[in-house]
Short mmCIF file of C-alpha atoms and ligand atoms in Angstrom, two decimals:
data_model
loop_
_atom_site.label_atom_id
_atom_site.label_comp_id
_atom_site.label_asym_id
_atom_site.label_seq_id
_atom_site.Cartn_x
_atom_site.Cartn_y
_atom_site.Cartn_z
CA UNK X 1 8.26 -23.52 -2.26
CA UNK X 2 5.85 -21.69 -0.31
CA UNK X 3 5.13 -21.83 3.68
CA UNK X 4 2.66 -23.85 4.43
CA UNK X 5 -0.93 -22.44 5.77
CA UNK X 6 -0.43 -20.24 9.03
CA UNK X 7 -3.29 -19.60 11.86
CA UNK X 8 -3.73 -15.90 12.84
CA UNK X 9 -6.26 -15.74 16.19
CA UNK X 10 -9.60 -17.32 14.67
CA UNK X 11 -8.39 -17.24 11.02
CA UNK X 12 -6.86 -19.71 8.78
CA UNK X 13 -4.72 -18.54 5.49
CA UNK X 14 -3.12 -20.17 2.95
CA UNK X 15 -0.08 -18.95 0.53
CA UNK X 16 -0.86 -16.70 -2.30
CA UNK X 17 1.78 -14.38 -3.42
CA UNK X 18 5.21 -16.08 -2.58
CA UNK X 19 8.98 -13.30 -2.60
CA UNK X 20 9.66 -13.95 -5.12
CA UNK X 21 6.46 -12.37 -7.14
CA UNK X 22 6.12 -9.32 -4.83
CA UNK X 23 10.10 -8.84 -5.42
CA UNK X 24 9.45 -8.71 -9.21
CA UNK X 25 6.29 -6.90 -8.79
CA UNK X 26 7.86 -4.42 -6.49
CA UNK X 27 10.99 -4.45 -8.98
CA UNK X 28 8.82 -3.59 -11.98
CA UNK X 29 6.63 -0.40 -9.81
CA UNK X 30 10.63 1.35 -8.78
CA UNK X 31 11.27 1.15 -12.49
CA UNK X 32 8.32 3.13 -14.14
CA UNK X 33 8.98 5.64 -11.02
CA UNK X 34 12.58 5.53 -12.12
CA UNK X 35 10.92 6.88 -15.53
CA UNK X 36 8.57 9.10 -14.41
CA UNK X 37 10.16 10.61 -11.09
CA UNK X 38 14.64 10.50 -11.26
CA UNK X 39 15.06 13.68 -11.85
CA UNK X 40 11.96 15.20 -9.64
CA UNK X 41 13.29 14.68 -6.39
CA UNK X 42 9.88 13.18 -5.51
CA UNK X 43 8.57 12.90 -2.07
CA UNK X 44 7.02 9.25 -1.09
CA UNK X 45 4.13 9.58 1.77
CA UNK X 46 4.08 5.81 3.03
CA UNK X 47 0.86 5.30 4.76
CA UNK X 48 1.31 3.34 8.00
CA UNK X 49 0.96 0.98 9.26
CA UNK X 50 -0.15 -1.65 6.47
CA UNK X 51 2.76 -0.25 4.07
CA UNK X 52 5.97 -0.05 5.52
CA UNK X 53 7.59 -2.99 3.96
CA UNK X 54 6.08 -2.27 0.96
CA UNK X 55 7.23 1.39 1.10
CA UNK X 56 10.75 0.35 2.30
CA UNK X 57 11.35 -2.35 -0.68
CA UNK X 58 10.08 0.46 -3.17
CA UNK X 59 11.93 3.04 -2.30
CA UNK X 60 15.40 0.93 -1.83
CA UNK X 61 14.71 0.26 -5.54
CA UNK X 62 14.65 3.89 -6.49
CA UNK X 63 17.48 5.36 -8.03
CA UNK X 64 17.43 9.03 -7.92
CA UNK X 65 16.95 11.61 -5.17
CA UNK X 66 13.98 11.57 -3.51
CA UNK X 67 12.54 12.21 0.17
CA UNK X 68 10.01 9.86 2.59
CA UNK X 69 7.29 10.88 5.36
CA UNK X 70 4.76 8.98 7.34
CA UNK X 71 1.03 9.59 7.56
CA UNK X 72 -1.01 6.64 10.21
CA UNK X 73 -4.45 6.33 8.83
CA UNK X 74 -6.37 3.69 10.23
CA UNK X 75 -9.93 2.13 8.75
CA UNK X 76 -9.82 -1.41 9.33
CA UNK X 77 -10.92 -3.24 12.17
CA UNK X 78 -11.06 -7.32 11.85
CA UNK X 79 -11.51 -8.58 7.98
CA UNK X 80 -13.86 -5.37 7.43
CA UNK X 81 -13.37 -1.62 6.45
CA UNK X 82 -15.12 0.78 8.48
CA UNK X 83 -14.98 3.75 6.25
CA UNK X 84 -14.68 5.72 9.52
CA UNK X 85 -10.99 7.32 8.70
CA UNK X 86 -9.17 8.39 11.83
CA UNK X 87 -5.56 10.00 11.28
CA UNK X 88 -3.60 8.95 14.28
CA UNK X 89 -0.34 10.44 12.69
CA UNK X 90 -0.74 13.26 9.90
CA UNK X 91 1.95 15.30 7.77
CA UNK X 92 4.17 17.57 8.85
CA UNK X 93 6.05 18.56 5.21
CA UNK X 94 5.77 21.39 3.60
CA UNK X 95 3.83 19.76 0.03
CA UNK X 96 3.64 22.71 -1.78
CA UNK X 97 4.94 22.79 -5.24
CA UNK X 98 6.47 18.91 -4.38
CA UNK X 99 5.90 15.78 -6.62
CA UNK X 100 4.46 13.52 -4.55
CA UNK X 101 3.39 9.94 -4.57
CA UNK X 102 1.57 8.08 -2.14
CA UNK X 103 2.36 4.15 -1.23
CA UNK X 104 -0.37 1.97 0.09
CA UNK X 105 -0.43 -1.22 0.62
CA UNK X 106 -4.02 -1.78 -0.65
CA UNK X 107 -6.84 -0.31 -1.85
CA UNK X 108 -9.62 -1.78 -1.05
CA UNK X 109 -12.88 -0.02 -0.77
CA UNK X 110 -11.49 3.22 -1.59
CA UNK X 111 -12.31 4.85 1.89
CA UNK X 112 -9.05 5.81 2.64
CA UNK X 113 -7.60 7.54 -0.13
CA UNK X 114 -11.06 8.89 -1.26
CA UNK X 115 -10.59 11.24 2.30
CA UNK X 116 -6.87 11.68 2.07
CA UNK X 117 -6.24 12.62 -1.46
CA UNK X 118 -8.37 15.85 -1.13
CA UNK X 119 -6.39 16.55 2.11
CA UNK X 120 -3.01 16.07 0.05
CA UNK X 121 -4.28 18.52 -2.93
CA UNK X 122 -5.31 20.97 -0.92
CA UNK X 123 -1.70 21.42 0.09
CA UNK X 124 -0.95 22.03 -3.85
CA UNK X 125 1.75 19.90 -4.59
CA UNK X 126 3.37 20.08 -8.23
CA UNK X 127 1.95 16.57 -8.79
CA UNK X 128 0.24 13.93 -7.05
CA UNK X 129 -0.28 10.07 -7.94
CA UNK X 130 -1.06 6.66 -6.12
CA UNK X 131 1.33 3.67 -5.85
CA UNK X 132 -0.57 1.19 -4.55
CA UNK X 133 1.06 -2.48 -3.77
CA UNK X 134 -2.49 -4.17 -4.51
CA UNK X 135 -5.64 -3.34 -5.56
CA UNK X 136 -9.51 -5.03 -5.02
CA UNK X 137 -11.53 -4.00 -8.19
CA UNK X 138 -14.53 -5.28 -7.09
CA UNK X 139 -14.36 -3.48 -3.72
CA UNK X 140 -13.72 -0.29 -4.90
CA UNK X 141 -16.82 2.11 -4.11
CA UNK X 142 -14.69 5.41 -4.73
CA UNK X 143 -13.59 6.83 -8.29
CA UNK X 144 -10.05 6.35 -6.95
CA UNK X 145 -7.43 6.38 -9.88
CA UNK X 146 -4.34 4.19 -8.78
CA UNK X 147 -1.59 5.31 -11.01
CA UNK X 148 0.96 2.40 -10.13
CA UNK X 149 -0.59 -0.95 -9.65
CA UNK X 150 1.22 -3.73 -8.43
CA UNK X 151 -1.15 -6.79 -8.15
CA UNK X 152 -4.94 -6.71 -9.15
CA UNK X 153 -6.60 -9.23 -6.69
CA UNK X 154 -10.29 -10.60 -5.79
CA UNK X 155 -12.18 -9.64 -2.90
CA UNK X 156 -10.40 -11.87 -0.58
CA UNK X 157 -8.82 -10.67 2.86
CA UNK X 158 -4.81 -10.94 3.03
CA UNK X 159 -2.28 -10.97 5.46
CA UNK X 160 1.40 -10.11 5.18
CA UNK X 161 4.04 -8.25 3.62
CA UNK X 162 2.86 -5.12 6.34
CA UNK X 163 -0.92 -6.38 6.13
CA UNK X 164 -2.62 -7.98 9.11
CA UNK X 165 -5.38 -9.47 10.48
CA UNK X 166 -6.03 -8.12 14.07
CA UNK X 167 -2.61 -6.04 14.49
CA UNK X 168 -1.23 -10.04 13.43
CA UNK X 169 0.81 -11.04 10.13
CA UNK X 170 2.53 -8.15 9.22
CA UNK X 171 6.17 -9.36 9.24
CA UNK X 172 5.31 -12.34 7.41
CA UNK X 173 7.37 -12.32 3.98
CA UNK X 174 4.67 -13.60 1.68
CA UNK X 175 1.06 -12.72 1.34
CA UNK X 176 -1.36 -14.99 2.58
CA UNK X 177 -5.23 -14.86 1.59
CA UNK X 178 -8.02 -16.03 4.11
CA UNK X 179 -9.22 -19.97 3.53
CA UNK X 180 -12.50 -20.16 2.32
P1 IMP A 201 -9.84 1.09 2.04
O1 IMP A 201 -10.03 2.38 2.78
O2 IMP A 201 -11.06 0.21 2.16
O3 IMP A 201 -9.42 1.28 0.61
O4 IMP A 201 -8.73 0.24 2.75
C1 IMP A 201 -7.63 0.85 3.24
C2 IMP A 201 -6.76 0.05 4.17
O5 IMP A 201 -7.39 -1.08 4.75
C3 IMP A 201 -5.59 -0.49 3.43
O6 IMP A 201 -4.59 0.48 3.28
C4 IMP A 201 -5.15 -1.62 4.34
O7 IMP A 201 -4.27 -1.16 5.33
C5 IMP A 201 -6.45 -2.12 4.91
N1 IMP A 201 -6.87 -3.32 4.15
C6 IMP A 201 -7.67 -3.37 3.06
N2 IMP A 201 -7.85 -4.62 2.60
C7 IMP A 201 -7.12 -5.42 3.43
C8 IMP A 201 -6.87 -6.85 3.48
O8 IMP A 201 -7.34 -7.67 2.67
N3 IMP A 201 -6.06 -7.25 4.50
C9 IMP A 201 -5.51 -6.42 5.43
N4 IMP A 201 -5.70 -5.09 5.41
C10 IMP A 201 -6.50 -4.59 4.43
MG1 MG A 202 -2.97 0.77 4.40
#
């Protein structure tokens, strides 16, 4: 059974992904990188804040070697992207000639990655794709190809599972969409 709806500041939300889908979701991403990516020693750039449970479920479920580094990108503020990018934490890696995938929690309008993926190439890895916990289809303003999709979703704001509302709901275990 699901929790029952939770108030975050001004904002009511009700349950919409419970575990037990993002466990099988997150279950199903490990094994096509287990396919693509056991024997490349790939390196996982988990962009904080909104993915670090995300990012730490994924990579437990990986089986071969692989490295992990941190970029902080921030965009939001409230239920709105800004598409104002700040990096308050950026790489410090060597990405040259590495196979390298990058875990977000969501891609929404695009903003984000549509600044950071240039930034990323231009460091020439070996290869570079997008694993991306959810997507928003109908936000999307950039050409942004997400190679690994979790969960396609509507334009609804979420919370939990490392996504918030206001710095709020990110250690809840399920995801939790706004009430209309
Ligand atoms: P984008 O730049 O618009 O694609 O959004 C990038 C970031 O905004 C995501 O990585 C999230 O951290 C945050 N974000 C986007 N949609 C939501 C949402 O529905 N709830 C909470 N955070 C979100
Ligand atoms: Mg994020």
């Amino acid at each position: 059974m699901s929790s029952p709806q939770i108030q975050l500041k001004d904002k009511t939300f009700i349950p919409y992904l419970n575990k037990q889908q993002i466990h099988e979701t997150v279950k199903r991403l490990a094994s096509q990188l287990n396919e693509e990516y056991h024997d490349k020693k790939p390196l996982f750039v988990c962009i904080l804040s909104g993915s670090f449970m995300f990012c730490s479920d994924l990579v437990k479920n990986f089986c071969g070697d692989c490295e992990i580094t941190f970029v902080r990108l921030s965009s939001y503020s409230g239920t709105q992207s800004t598409g104002n990018i700040t990096t308050l934490m950026g790489l410090v890696e060597s990405l040259t000639d590495r196979h390298v995938i990058i875990v977000e929690d969501i891609v929404d309008t695009g903003n984000t990655l549509s600044k950071f993926l240039p930034e990323v190439q231009a460091l020439q890895p070996a290869s570079l794709k997008v694993c991306s916990l959810l997507v928003k289809p109908e936000a999307l303003q950039d050409r942004i190809k997400v190679d690994f999709v979790g969960f396609s979703i509507p334009n609804d704001f979420i919370v939990g599972y490392g996504l918030d509302y206001d710095g709020l709901g990110r250690n809840l275990q399920e995801i939790y969409v706004i009430k209309p």
